[in-house]
Short mmCIF file of C-alpha atoms in Angstrom, two decimals:
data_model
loop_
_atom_site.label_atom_id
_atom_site.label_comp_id
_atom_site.label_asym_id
_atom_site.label_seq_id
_atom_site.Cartn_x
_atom_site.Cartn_y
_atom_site.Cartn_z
CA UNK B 1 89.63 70.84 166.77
CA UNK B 2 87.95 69.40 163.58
CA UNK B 3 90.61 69.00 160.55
CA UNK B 4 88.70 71.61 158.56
CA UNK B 5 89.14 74.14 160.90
CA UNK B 6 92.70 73.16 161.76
CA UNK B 7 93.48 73.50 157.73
CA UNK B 8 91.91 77.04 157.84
CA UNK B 9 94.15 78.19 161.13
CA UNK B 10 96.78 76.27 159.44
CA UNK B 11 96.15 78.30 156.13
CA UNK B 12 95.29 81.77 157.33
CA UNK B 13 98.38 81.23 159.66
CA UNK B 14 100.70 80.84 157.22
CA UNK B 15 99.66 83.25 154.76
CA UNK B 16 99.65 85.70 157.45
CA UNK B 17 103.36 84.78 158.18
CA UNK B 18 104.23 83.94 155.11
CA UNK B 19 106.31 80.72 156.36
CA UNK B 20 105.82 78.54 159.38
CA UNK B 21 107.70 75.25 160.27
CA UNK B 22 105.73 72.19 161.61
CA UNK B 23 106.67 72.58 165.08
CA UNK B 24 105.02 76.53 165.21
CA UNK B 25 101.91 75.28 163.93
CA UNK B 26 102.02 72.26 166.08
CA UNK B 27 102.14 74.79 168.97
CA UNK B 28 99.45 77.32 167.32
CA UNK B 29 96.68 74.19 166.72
CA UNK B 30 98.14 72.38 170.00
CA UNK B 31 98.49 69.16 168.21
CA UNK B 32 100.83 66.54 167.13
CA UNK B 33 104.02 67.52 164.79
CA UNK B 34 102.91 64.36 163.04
CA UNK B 35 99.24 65.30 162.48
CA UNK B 36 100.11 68.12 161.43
CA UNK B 37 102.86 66.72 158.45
CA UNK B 38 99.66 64.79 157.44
CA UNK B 39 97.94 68.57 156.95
CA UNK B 40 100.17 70.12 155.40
CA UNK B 41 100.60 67.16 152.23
CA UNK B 42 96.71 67.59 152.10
CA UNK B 43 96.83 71.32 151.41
CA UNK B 44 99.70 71.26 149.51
CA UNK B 45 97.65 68.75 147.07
CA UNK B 46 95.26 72.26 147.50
CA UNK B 47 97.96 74.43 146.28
CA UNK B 48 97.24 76.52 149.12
CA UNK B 49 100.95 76.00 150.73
CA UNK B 50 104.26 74.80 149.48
CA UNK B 51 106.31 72.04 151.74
CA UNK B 52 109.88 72.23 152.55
CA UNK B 53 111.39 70.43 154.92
CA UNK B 54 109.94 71.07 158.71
CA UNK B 55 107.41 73.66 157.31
CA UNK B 56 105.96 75.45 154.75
CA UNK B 57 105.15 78.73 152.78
CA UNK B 58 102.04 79.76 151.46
CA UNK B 59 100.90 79.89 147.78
CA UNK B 60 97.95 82.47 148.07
CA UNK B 61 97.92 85.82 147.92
CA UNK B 62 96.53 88.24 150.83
CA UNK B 63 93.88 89.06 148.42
CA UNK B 64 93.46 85.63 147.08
CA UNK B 65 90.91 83.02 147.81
CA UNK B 66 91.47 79.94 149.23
CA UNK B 67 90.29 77.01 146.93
CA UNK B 68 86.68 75.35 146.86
CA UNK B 69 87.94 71.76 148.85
CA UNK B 70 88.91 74.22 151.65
CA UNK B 71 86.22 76.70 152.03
CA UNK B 72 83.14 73.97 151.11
CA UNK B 73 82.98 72.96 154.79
CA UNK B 74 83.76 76.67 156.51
CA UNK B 75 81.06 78.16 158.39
CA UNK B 76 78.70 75.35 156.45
CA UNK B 77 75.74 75.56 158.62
CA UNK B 78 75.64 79.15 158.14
CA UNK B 79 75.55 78.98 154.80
CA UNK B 80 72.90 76.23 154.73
CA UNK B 81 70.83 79.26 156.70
CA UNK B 82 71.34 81.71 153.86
CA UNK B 83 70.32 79.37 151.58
CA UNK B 84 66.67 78.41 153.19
CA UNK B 85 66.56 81.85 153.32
CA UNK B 86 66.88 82.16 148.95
CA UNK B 87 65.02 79.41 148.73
CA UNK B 88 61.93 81.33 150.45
CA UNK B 89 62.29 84.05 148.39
CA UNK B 90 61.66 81.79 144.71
CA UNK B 91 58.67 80.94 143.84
CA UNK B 92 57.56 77.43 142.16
CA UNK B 93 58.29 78.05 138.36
CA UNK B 94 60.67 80.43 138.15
CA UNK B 95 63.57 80.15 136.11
CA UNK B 96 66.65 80.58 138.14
CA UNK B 97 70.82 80.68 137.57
CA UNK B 98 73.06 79.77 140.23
CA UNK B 99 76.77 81.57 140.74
CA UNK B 100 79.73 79.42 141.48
CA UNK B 101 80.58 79.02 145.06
CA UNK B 102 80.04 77.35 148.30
CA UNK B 103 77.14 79.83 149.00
CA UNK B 104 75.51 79.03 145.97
CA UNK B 105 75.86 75.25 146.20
CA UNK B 106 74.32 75.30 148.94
CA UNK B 107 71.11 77.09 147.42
CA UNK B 108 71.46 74.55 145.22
CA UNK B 109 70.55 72.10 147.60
CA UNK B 110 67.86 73.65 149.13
CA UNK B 111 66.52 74.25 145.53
CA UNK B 112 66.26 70.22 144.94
CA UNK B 113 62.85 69.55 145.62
CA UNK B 114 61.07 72.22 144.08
CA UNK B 115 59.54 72.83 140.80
CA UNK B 116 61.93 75.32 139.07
CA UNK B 117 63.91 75.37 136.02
CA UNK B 118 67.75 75.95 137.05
CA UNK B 119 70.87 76.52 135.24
CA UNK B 120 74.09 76.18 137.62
CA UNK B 121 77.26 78.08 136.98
CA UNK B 122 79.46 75.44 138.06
CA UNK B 123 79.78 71.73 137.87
CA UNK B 124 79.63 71.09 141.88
CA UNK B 125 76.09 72.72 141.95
CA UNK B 126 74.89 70.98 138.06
CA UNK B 127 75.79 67.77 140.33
CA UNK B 128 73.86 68.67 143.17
CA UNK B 129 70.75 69.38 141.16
CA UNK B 130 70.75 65.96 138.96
CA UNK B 131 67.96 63.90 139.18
CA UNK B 132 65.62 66.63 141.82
CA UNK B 133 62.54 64.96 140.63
CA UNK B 134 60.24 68.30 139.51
CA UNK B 135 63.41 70.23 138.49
CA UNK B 136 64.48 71.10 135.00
CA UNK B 137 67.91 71.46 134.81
CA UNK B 138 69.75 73.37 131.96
CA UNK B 139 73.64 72.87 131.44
CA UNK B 140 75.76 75.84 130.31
CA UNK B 141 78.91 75.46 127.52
CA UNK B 142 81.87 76.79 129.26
CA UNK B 143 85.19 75.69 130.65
CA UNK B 144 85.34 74.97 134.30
CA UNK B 145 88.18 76.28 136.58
CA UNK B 146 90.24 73.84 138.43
CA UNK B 147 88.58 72.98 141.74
CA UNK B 148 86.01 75.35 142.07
CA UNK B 149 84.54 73.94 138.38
CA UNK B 150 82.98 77.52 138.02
CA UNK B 151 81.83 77.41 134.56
CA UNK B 152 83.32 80.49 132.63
CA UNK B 153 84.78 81.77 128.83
CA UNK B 154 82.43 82.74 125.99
CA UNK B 155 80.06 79.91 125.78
CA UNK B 156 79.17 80.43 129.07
CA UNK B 157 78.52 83.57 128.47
CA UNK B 158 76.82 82.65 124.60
CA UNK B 159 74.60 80.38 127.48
CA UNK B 160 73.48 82.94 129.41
CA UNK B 161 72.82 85.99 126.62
CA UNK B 162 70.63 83.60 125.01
CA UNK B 163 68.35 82.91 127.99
CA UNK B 164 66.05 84.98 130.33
CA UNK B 165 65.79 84.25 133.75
CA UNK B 166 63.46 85.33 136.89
CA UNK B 167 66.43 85.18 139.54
CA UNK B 168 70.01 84.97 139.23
CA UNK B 169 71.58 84.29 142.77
CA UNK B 170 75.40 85.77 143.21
CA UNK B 171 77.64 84.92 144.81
CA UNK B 172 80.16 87.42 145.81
CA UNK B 173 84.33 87.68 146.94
CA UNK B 174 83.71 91.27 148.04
CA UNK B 175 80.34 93.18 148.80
CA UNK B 176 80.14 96.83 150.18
CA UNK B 177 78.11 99.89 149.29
CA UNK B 178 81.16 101.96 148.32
CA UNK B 179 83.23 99.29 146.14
CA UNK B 180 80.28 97.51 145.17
CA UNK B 181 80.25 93.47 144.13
CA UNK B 182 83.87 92.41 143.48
CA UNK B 183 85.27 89.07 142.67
CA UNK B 184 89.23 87.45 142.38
CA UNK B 185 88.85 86.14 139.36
CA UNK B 186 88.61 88.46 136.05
CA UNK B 187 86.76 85.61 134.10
CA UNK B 188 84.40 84.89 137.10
CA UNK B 189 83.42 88.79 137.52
CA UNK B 190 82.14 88.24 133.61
CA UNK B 191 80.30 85.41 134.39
CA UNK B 192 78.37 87.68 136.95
CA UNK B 193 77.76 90.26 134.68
CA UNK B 194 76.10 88.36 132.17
CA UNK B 195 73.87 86.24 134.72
CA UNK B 196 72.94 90.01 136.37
CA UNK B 197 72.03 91.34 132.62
CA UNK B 198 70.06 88.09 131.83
CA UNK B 199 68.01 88.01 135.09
CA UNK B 200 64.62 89.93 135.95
CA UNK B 201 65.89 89.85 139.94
CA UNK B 202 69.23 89.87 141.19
CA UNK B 203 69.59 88.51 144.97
CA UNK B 204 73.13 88.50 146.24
CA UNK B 205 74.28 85.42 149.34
CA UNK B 206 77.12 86.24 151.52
CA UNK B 207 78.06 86.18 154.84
CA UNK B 208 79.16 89.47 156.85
CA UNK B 209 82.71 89.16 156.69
CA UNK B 210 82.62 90.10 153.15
CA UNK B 211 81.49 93.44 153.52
CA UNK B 212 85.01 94.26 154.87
CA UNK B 213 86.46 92.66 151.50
CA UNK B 214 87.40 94.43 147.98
CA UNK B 215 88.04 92.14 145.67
CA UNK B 216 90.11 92.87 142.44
CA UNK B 217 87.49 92.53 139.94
CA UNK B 218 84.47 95.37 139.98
CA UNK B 219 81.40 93.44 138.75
CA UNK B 220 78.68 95.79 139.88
CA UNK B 221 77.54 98.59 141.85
CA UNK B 222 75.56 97.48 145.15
CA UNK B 223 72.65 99.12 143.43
CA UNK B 224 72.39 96.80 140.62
CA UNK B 225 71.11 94.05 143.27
CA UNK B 226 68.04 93.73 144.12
CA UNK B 227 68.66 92.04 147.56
CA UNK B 228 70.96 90.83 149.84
CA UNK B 229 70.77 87.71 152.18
CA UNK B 230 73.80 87.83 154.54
CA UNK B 231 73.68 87.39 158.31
CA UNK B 232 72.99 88.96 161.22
CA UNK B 233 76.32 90.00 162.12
CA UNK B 234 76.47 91.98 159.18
CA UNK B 235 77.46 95.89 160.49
CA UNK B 236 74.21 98.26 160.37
CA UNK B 237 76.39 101.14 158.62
CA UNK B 238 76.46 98.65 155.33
CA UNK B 239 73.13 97.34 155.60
CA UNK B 240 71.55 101.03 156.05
CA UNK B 241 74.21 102.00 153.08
CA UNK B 242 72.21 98.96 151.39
CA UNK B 243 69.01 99.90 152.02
CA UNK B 244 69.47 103.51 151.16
CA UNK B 245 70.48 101.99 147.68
CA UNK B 246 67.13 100.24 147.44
CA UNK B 247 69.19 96.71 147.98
CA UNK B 248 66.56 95.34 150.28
CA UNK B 249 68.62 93.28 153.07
CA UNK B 250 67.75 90.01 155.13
CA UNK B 251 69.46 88.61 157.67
CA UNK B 252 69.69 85.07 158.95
#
C-alpha cells in the first residue's frame, strides 16, 4: 500500500474510532508497528491525530476536512481528469478565478499553457501558475490559512469586488441539489460568494462522493452554478436534480 493511502486508512480509521493504538492499525494496514510509528509523527505534524504512547486519537471532526498535505495526492489522477475537463470548457482569453483546493490546483495546472488571465485563490495554485509563458497572472490581498494557503478576509474579498471575470471555477466541501454548495470553513464559504458574484459563469469541480456531503457553511443554491464537472460515478438522482436546475452536468 502506498504511504498516502495508508495515512488516509490510518486517518479515516481513527477518526472513525476515535482512538487506535499502533498495534490495531498495524493489523488494519497489515504493516510494520514501526512503519506505522513513522505515520503517525507525520500526521501528527498534520494535526490530523494526536500521539500518546502506543497510539493515537484524532484531531478532526466527523464533519471536518482533512488538511491540504493529506488530501493533495487522494484520488489525484481523478482529479487531473476533472480538470482537462475545465480546461476544455475556457476559451483562450478569458479571465478566470480559481477556488482553493486540490481540485482547483489541479485546473490550475492544466490552465498553464494557455493564453488566459488568472487570479488563484490560494497560494499553492498562484505557485503553480508562475512563469506559464502566455498567462497573466493577478495576485489577490488576503491572508492565507495554514496549509491549505486559501487566500481569504476582506482584501480578498476588496480583490475580487473590484474585478470581473468570465469563469470562476469552485471548488466545493459539500454539493447536492437540496443543501446546495457548502463549505467547512465560514471564511472560505465568503470567498466563494464573492468569486460567484464577480464571475459571468460559474462551473463547479468535484468528485461524486461529495454529493453525499453537507458541509457547515451554505454558500449557494445548486442553481446559482452554471455547471458541474464531477465524475461518472456521480448518482443519476443528483445529476437529474442538477439538470432539472439548469446546472448542466459532465462527467469524466
Amino acid at each position: 500500500m502506498a504511504s498516502v493511502d495508508r495515512h488516509r486508512q490510518i486517518t479515516d480509521a481513527v477518526r472513525q474510532a476515535g482512538q487506535l493504538s499502533v498495534a490495531e492499525l498495524a493489523d488494519l494496514t497489515s504493516t510494520s508497528e514501526m512503519t506505522i510509528r513513522r505515520d503517525l509523527e507525520i500526521l501528527a505534524e498534520q494535526g490530523v491525530l494526536e500521539r500518546y504512547r502506543g497510539g493515537a486519537r484524532s484531531l478532526l471532526l466527523r464533519g471536518e476536512e482533512p488538511p491540504f498535505a493529506l488530501r493533495e495526492h487522494d484520488g489525484r489522477q481523478v482529479k487531473q481528469r476533472i480538470a482537462a475537463a475545465v480546461a476544455d470548457m475556457i476559451a483562450d482569453g478569458e479571465a478566470v478565478v480559481i477556488d482553493s483546493g486540490t481540485t482547483c490546483l489541479e485546473v490550475a495546472r492544466a490552465l498553464t499553457h494557455r493564453r488566459l488571465t488568472v487570479m488563484p485563490m490560494s497560494l499553492h495554485a498562484a505557485n503553480a501558475l508562475v512563469g506559464a509563458p502566455q498567462l497573466r497572472l493577478l495576485l489577490p490581498g488576503g491572508e492565507p490559512r495554514p496549509g491549505e494557503l486559501a487566500l481569504t478576509g476582506p482584501l480578498a474579498e476588496a480583490s475580487l469586488a473590484a474585478l470581473r471575470f468570465d469563469t470562476a471555477i469552485i471548488g466545493c466541501c459539500g454539493l447536492n441539489a437540496s443543501n446546495g454548495l457548502t463549505a467547512y470553513d465560514l471564511a472560505d464559504a465568503a470567498i466563494k460568494r464573492a468569486m460567484m458574484a464577480s464571475a459571468h459563469r460559474v462551473i463547479a469541480v468535484t468528485e461524486a462522493a461529495k454529493f453525499s456531503r453537507t458541509a457547515l457553511a451554505f454558500v449557494a443554491p445548486a442553481s446559482a452554478l452554471h455547471a458541474v464537472v464531477t465524475t461518472d460515478d456521480v448518482p443519476n438522482d443528483e445529476a437529474d436534480a442538477l439538470d432539472a436546475a439548469g446546472v448542466a452536468v459532465r462527467r469524466v
